[in-house]
Short mmCIF file of N, CA and C in Angstrom, two decimals:
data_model
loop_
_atom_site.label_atom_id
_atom_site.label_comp_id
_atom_site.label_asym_id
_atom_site.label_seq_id
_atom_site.Cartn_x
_atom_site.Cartn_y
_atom_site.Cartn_z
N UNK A 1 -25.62 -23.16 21.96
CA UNK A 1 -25.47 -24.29 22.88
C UNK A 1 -26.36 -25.46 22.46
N UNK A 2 -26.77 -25.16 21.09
CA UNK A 2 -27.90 -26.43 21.17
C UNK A 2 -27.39 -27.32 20.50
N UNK A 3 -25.80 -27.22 19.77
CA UNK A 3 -25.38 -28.07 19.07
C UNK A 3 -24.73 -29.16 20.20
N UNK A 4 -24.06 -28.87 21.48
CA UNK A 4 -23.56 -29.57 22.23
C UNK A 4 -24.11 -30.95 22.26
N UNK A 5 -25.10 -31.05 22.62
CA UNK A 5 -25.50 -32.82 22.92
C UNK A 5 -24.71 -33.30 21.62
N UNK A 6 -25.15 -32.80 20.16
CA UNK A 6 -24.34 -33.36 18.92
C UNK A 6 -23.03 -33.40 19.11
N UNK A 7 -22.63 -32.74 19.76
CA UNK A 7 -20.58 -32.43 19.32
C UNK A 7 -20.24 -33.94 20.47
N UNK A 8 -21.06 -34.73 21.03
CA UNK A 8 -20.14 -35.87 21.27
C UNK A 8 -20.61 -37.05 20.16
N UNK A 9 -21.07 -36.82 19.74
CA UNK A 9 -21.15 -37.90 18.43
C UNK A 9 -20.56 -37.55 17.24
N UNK A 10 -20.48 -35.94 17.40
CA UNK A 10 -19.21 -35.47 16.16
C UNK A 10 -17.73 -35.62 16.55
N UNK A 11 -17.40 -36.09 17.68
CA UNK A 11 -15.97 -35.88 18.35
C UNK A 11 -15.07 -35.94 17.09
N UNK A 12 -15.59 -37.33 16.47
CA UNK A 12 -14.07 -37.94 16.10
C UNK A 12 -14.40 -37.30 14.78
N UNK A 13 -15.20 -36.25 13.92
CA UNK A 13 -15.46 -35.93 12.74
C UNK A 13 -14.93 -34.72 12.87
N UNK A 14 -15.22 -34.16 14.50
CA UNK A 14 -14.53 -32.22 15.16
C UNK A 14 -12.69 -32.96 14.87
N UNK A 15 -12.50 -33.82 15.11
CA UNK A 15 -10.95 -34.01 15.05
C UNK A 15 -10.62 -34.56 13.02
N UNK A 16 -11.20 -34.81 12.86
CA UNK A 16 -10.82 -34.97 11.23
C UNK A 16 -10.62 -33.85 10.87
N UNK A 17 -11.94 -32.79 11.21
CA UNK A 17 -11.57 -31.61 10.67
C UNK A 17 -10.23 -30.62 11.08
N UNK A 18 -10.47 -30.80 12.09
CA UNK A 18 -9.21 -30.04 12.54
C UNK A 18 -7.96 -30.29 11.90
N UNK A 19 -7.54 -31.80 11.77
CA UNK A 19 -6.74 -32.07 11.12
C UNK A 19 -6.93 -31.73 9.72
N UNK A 20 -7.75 -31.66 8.94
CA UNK A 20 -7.83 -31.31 7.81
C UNK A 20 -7.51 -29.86 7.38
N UNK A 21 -7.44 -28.85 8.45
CA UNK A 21 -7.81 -27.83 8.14
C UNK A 21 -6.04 -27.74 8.28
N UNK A 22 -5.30 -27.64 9.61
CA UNK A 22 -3.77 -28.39 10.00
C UNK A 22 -3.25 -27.94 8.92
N UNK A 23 -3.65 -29.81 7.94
CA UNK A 23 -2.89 -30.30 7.24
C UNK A 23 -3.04 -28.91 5.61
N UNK A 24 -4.26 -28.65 5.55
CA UNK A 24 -4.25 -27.27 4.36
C UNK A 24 -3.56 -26.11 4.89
N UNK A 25 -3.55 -25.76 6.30
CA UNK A 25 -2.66 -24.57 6.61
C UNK A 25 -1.44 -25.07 6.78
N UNK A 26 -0.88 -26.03 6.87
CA UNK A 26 0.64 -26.52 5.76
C UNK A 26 0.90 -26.87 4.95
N UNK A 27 -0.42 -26.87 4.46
CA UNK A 27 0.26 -26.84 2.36
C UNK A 27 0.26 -25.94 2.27
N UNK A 28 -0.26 -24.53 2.57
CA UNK A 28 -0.84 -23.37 2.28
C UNK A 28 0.58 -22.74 2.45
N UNK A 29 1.49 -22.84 3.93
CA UNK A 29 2.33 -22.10 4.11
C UNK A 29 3.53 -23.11 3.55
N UNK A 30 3.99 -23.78 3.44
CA UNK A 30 4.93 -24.58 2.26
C UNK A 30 4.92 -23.87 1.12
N UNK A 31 3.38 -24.11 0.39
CA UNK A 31 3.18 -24.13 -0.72
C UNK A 31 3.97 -21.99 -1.17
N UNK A 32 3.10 -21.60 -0.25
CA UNK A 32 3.69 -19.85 -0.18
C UNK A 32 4.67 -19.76 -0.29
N UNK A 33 5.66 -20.54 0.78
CA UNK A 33 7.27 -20.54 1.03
C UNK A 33 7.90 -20.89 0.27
N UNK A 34 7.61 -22.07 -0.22
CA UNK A 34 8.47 -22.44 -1.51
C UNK A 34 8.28 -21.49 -2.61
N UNK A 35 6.95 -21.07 -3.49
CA UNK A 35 7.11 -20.01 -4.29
C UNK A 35 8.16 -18.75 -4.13
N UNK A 36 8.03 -18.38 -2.38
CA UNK A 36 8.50 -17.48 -2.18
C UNK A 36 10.37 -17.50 -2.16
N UNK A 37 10.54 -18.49 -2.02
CA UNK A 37 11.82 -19.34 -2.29
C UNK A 37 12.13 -19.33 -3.88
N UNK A 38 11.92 -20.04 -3.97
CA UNK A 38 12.11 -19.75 -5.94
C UNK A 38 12.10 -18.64 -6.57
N UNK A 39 11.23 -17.97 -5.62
CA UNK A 39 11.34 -15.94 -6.47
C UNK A 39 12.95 -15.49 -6.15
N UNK A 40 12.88 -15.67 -4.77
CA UNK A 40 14.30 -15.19 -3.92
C UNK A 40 15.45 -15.88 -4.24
N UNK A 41 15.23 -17.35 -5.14
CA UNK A 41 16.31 -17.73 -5.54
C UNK A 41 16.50 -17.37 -7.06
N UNK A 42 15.87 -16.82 -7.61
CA UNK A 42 15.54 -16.69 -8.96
C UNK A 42 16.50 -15.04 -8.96
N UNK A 43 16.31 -14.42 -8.03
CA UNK A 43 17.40 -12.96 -7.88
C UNK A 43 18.87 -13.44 -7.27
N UNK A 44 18.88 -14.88 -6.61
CA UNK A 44 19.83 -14.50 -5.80
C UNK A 44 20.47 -16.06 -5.95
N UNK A 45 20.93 -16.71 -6.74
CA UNK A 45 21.10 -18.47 -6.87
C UNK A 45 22.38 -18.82 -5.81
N UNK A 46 23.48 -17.65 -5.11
CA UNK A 46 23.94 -18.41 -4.06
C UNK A 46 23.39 -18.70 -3.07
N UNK A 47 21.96 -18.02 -2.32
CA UNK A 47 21.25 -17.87 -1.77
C UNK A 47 21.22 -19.32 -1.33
N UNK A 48 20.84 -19.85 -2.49
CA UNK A 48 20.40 -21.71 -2.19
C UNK A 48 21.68 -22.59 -2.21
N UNK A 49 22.99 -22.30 -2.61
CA UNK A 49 24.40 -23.06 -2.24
C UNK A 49 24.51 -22.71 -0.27
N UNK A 50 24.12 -21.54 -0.10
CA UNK A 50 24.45 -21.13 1.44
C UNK A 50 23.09 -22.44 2.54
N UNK A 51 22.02 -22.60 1.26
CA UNK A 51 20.85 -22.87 2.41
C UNK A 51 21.63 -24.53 2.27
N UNK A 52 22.11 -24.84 1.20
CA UNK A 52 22.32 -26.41 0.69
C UNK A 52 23.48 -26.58 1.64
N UNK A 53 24.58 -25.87 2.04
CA UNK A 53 25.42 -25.91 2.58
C UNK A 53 25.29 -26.34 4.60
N UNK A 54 24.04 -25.07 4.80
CA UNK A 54 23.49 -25.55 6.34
C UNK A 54 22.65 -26.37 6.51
N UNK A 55 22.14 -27.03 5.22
CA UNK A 55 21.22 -28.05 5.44
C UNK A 55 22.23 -29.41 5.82
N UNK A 56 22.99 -29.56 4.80
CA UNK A 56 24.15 -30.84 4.57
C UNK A 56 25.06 -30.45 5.96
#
């Protein structure tokens, strides 16, 4: 509790981070997904005409 008096002068630095952290746990899971995408399309290439098809 002794950091409190500080955390209102950190507000807007507690919200950068947060966002920072956000924005790496969606590169993180993109970044996974897509690899994991390219493996699964790499066995399976209609796979991605079916995804191109419900995307369009």
């Amino acid at each position: 509790m002794q950091a409190a008096p500080a955390f209102d002068g950190l507000s807007c630095l507690s919200v950068t981070q947060v966002l920072d952290v956000v924005f790496q746990a969606w590169v993180f899971v993109f970044g996974f997904g897509f690899i994991a995408l390219v493996c699964v399309l790499d066995l399976n290439p209609l796979l991605l005409l079916l995804m191109l098809d419900q995307a369009g």
